[in-house]
């Protein structure tokens, strides 16, 4: 019987070179910007006790339907879940370590959600993001948004819009929720069956519905920004005037409620117009001033964002920016003697910081020259019997088609000079 063949699990992908180098380059862009803004990197576990996630989003799909959860082999077993996002883990880490505030961290890594896969939606996807704990100054909100904006700008993306909203605070929410619920109940008959179910669980999330039949009711619904307390309104005004000061464009989007329940006050999303509507959210974030306390810590304000690496790169493809970095070697070594010269020449070049590659298995000169061409290398170094006898090697510039011989001992210096041009 034939052995079974396997494929990557549904909703996951192997990321091959050069796309993998492109993703690393993107993370490096983000790391450099975050580092400059005073953030330190955090690495946290890929899985947590499921309670970490349940505490923060018992009414959201991400937590109720989309978690990859499992029991470990302990006695009694511990109920764990692959992280669907990182804010909850970081708040858990904050409560565990009690670092000095403000605590400013950045991260990059995979998240897991049991979603229905489609273009730009995967079960394992990568996010880069930041979180700041311990500051409720609205100017921090401005800086956080400016950091995300600078990231998209640095990648070369020109068609990413910032959508902004305030979800108020626990004091203004009850009155708003009352007004919203009354409106939705009045119009429940006009809503989709799914929206009616959501209405019972969490009226705010009805505003998230993308279903056409719900839009008229949603459009007529009261909006949070009209129900802010003076304090939350002043906080929001400070955020918008800070953005104005930095010349960062935004659109007030009163329906923006975002997927997770823990958000308060400032919330924002970045929409890439180069992508189709259903996947145009390339990142988002906001304040979550109650989350640390929900996880058993002291009352601590927090704010952060998560940017989707996969979708951001799809937006880069659509705009034709941020290509994969070149991965061609500087030199391809062709050894028609016995292969051992290619071994030492490659190692000498690599030790000197140059990128060198070769062919294996004693192939013909013609086949090796073909491989050299395919590799994209700028130079081929050719070692043959003639060269060996004179202590010299041939260096061929594959772009210009020029060829010269140099003493073997001077090769590294020669290559260094030739590739620096
Ligand atoms: P969220 O944590 O849901 O606010 O997501 C933040 C960003 O992560 C989104 O704007 C997307 O770019 C990205 N994202 C969320 N879920 C997925 C997914 N299933 N597949 C790919 N990217 C995702």
PDB file of N, CA and C in Angstrom, residues 312-358:
ATOM      1  N   UNK A 312      -0.910  42.447   5.561  1.00  0.00           N
ATOM      2  CA  UNK A 312      -0.106  43.622   5.205  1.00  0.00           C
ATOM      3  C   UNK A 312       0.730  43.308   3.960  1.00  0.00           C
ATOM      4  N   UNK A 313       1.255  42.065   3.901  1.00  0.00           N
ATOM      5  CA  UNK A 313       2.045  41.707   2.718  1.00  0.00           C
ATOM      6  C   UNK A 313       1.156  41.550   1.482  1.00  0.00           C
ATOM      7  N   UNK A 314      -0.081  41.097   1.685  1.00  0.00           N
ATOM      8  CA  UNK A 314      -1.007  41.052   0.538  1.00  0.00           C
ATOM      9  C   UNK A 314      -1.260  42.465   0.022  1.00  0.00           C
ATOM     10  N   UNK A 315      -1.380  43.419   0.952  1.00  0.00           N
ATOM     11  CA  UNK A 315      -1.567  44.817   0.551  1.00  0.00           C
ATOM     12  C   UNK A 315      -0.316  45.315  -0.181  1.00  0.00           C
ATOM     13  N   UNK A 316       0.865  44.908   0.299  1.00  0.00           N
ATOM     14  CA  UNK A 316       2.113  45.297  -0.391  1.00  0.00           C
ATOM     15  C   UNK A 316       2.123  44.729  -1.813  1.00  0.00           C
ATOM     16  N   UNK A 317       1.688  43.474  -1.965  1.00  0.00           N
ATOM     17  CA  UNK A 317       1.613  42.880  -3.311  1.00  0.00           C
ATOM     18  C   UNK A 317       0.686  43.713  -4.184  1.00  0.00           C
ATOM     19  N   UNK A 318      -0.474  44.056  -3.619  1.00  0.00           N
ATOM     20  CA  UNK A 318      -1.478  44.771  -4.407  1.00  0.00           C
ATOM     21  C   UNK A 318      -0.982  46.155  -4.809  1.00  0.00           C
ATOM     22  N   UNK A 319      -0.152  46.761  -3.958  1.00  0.00           N
ATOM     23  CA  UNK A 319       0.374  48.095  -4.299  1.00  0.00           C
ATOM     24  C   UNK A 319       1.732  48.010  -4.997  1.00  0.00           C
ATOM     25  N   UNK A 320       2.278  46.787  -5.100  1.00  0.00           N
ATOM     26  CA  UNK A 320       3.579  46.627  -5.769  1.00  0.00           C
ATOM     27  C   UNK A 320       4.735  47.237  -4.994  1.00  0.00           C
ATOM     28  N   UNK A 321       4.676  47.145  -3.651  1.00  0.00           N
ATOM     29  CA  UNK A 321       5.770  47.692  -2.830  1.00  0.00           C
ATOM     30  C   UNK A 321       6.327  46.596  -1.919  1.00  0.00           C
ATOM     31  N   UNK A 322       7.446  46.884  -1.304  1.00  0.00           N
ATOM     32  CA  UNK A 322       8.129  45.998  -0.363  1.00  0.00           C
ATOM     33  C   UNK A 322       8.326  44.578  -0.932  1.00  0.00           C
ATOM     34  N   UNK A 323       9.131  44.499  -1.999  1.00  0.00           N
ATOM     35  CA  UNK A 323       9.396  43.175  -2.570  1.00  0.00           C
ATOM     36  C   UNK A 323      10.298  42.352  -1.647  1.00  0.00           C
ATOM     37  N   UNK A 324      10.403  41.057  -1.938  1.00  0.00           N
ATOM     38  CA  UNK A 324      11.316  40.202  -1.162  1.00  0.00           C
ATOM     39  C   UNK A 324      12.741  40.685  -1.376  1.00  0.00           C
ATOM     40  N   UNK A 325      13.554  40.675  -0.325  1.00  0.00           N
ATOM     41  CA  UNK A 325      14.952  41.088  -0.505  1.00  0.00           C
ATOM     42  C   UNK A 325      15.679  40.095  -1.408  1.00  0.00           C
ATOM     43  N   UNK A 326      16.705  40.575  -2.099  1.00  0.00           N
ATOM     44  CA  UNK A 326      17.474  39.697  -2.984  1.00  0.00           C
ATOM     45  C   UNK A 326      18.201  38.653  -2.135  1.00  0.00           C
ATOM     46  N   UNK A 327      18.206  37.409  -2.606  1.00  0.00           N
ATOM     47  CA  UNK A 327      18.894  36.378  -1.830  1.00  0.00           C
ATOM     48  C   UNK A 327      20.035  35.749  -2.616  1.00  0.00           C
ATOM     49  N   UNK A 328      20.364  36.311  -3.784  1.00  0.00           N
ATOM     50  CA  UNK A 328      21.421  35.710  -4.607  1.00  0.00           C
ATOM     51  C   UNK A 328      22.766  35.801  -3.886  1.00  0.00           C
ATOM     52  N   UNK A 329      23.620  34.787  -4.038  1.00  0.00           N
ATOM     53  CA  UNK A 329      24.947  34.879  -3.429  1.00  0.00           C
ATOM     54  C   UNK A 329      25.816  35.893  -4.180  1.00  0.00           C
ATOM     55  N   UNK A 330      26.886  36.342  -3.529  1.00  0.00           N
ATOM     56  CA  UNK A 330      27.844  37.212  -4.229  1.00  0.00           C
ATOM     57  C   UNK A 330      28.593  36.401  -5.280  1.00  0.00           C
ATOM     58  N   UNK A 331      28.904  35.186  -4.906  1.00  0.00           N
ATOM     59  CA  UNK A 331      29.803  34.367  -5.728  1.00  0.00           C
ATOM     60  C   UNK A 331      29.251  32.960  -5.864  1.00  0.00           C
ATOM     61  N   UNK A 332      29.370  32.396  -7.061  1.00  0.00           N
ATOM     62  CA  UNK A 332      29.091  30.963  -7.232  1.00  0.00           C
ATOM     63  C   UNK A 332      30.409  30.316  -7.629  1.00  0.00           C
ATOM     64  N   UNK A 333      30.815  29.305  -6.896  1.00  0.00           N
ATOM     65  CA  UNK A 333      32.134  28.703  -7.125  1.00  0.00           C
ATOM     66  C   UNK A 333      31.975  27.450  -7.989  1.00  0.00           C
ATOM     67  N   UNK A 334      32.700  27.448  -9.099  1.00  0.00           N
ATOM     68  CA  UNK A 334      32.663  26.322 -10.035  1.00  0.00           C
ATOM     69  C   UNK A 334      34.000  25.590  -9.916  1.00  0.00           C
ATOM     70  N   UNK A 335      33.944  24.347  -9.497  1.00  0.00           N
ATOM     71  CA  UNK A 335      35.167  23.565  -9.293  1.00  0.00           C
ATOM     72  C   UNK A 335      35.113  22.376 -10.241  1.00  0.00           C
ATOM     73  N   UNK A 336      35.998  22.378 -11.248  1.00  0.00           N
ATOM     74  CA  UNK A 336      35.984  21.243 -12.180  1.00  0.00           C
ATOM     75  C   UNK A 336      37.140  20.290 -11.890  1.00  0.00           C
ATOM     76  N   UNK A 337      37.772  20.448 -10.718  1.00  0.00           N
ATOM     77  CA  UNK A 337      38.852  19.517 -10.341  1.00  0.00           C
ATOM     78  C   UNK A 337      38.243  18.346  -9.554  1.00  0.00           C
ATOM     79  N   UNK A 338      37.888  18.604  -8.310  1.00  0.00           N
ATOM     80  CA  UNK A 338      37.334  17.495  -7.515  1.00  0.00           C
ATOM     81  C   UNK A 338      36.317  17.960  -6.468  1.00  0.00           C
ATOM     82  N   UNK A 339      35.961  19.238  -6.492  1.00  0.00           N
ATOM     83  CA  UNK A 339      34.954  19.724  -5.532  1.00  0.00           C
ATOM     84  C   UNK A 339      35.551  20.220  -4.222  1.00  0.00           C
ATOM     85  N   UNK A 340      36.747  19.795  -3.881  1.00  0.00           N
ATOM     86  CA  UNK A 340      37.300  20.223  -2.584  1.00  0.00           C
ATOM     87  C   UNK A 340      37.755  21.683  -2.627  1.00  0.00           C
ATOM     88  N   UNK A 341      38.089  22.169  -3.832  1.00  0.00           N
ATOM     89  CA  UNK A 341      38.487  23.585  -3.934  1.00  0.00           C
ATOM     90  C   UNK A 341      37.274  24.486  -3.735  1.00  0.00           C
ATOM     91  N   UNK A 342      36.148  24.021  -4.261  1.00  0.00           N
ATOM     92  CA  UNK A 342      34.903  24.786  -4.019  1.00  0.00           C
ATOM     93  C   UNK A 342      34.626  24.842  -2.521  1.00  0.00           C
ATOM     94  N   UNK A 343      34.917  23.744  -1.836  1.00  0.00           N
ATOM     95  CA  UNK A 343      34.686  23.703  -0.385  1.00  0.00           C
ATOM     96  C   UNK A 343      35.511  24.783   0.322  1.00  0.00           C
ATOM     97  N   UNK A 344      36.816  24.819   0.024  1.00  0.00           N
ATOM     98  CA  UNK A 344      37.668  25.777   0.757  1.00  0.00           C
ATOM     99  C   UNK A 344      37.412  27.210   0.291  1.00  0.00           C
ATOM    100  N   UNK A 345      37.195  27.400  -1.015  1.00  0.00           N
ATOM    101  CA  UNK A 345      36.939  28.770  -1.496  1.00  0.00           C
ATOM    102  C   UNK A 345      35.644  29.306  -0.880  1.00  0.00           C
ATOM    103  N   UNK A 346      34.605  28.495  -0.884  1.00  0.00           N
ATOM    104  CA  UNK A 346      33.322  28.934  -0.291  1.00  0.00           C
ATOM    105  C   UNK A 346      33.518  29.287   1.181  1.00  0.00           C
ATOM    106  N   UNK A 347      34.193  28.413   1.903  1.00  0.00           N
ATOM    107  CA  UNK A 347      34.357  28.668   3.341  1.00  0.00           C
ATOM    108  C   UNK A 347      35.174  29.931   3.594  1.00  0.00           C
ATOM    109  N   UNK A 348      36.223  30.167   2.778  1.00  0.00           N
ATOM    110  CA  UNK A 348      37.032  31.391   2.938  1.00  0.00           C
ATOM    111  C   UNK A 348      36.167  32.634   2.701  1.00  0.00           C
ATOM    112  N   UNK A 349      35.353  32.569   1.649  1.00  0.00           N
ATOM    113  CA  UNK A 349      34.518  33.728   1.320  1.00  0.00           C
ATOM    114  C   UNK A 349      33.474  33.960   2.417  1.00  0.00           C
ATOM    115  N   UNK A 350      32.854  32.873   2.881  1.00  0.00           N
ATOM    116  CA  UNK A 350      31.819  33.009   3.923  1.00  0.00           C
ATOM    117  C   UNK A 350      32.422  33.549   5.206  1.00  0.00           C
ATOM    118  N   UNK A 351      33.627  33.055   5.537  1.00  0.00           N
ATOM    119  CA  UNK A 351      34.286  33.532   6.763  1.00  0.00           C
ATOM    120  C   UNK A 351      34.560  35.029   6.669  1.00  0.00           C
ATOM    121  N   UNK A 352      34.751  35.512   5.429  1.00  0.00           N
ATOM    122  CA  UNK A 352      35.037  36.938   5.239  1.00  0.00           C
ATOM    123  C   UNK A 352      33.740  37.750   5.127  1.00  0.00           C
ATOM    124  N   UNK A 353      32.588  37.105   5.327  1.00  0.00           N
ATOM    125  CA  UNK A 353      31.319  37.848   5.315  1.00  0.00           C
ATOM    126  C   UNK A 353      30.681  37.936   3.954  1.00  0.00           C
ATOM    127  N   UNK A 354      31.185  37.189   2.982  1.00  0.00           N
ATOM    128  CA  UNK A 354      30.591  37.211   1.641  1.00  0.00           C
ATOM    129  C   UNK A 354      29.693  35.997   1.464  1.00  0.00           C
ATOM    130  N   UNK A 355      28.716  36.122   0.579  1.00  0.00           N
ATOM    131  CA  UNK A 355      27.781  35.016   0.370  1.00  0.00           C
ATOM    132  C   UNK A 355      28.257  34.179  -0.804  1.00  0.00           C
ATOM    133  N   UNK A 356      28.480  32.897  -0.551  1.00  0.00           N
ATOM    134  CA  UNK A 356      29.010  32.022  -1.595  1.00  0.00           C
ATOM    135  C   UNK A 356      28.202  30.738  -1.661  1.00  0.00           C
ATOM    136  N   UNK A 357      28.027  30.241  -2.888  1.00  0.00           N
ATOM    137  CA  UNK A 357      27.329  28.969  -3.058  1.00  0.00           C
ATOM    138  C   UNK A 357      28.058  28.164  -4.124  1.00  0.00           C
ATOM    139  N   UNK A 358      27.653  26.932  -4.351  1.00  0.00           N
ATOM    140  CA  UNK A 358      28.362  26.024  -5.245  1.00  0.00           C
ATOM    141  C   UNK A 358      27.408  24.924  -5.696  1.00  0.00           C
TER     142      UNK A 358
END
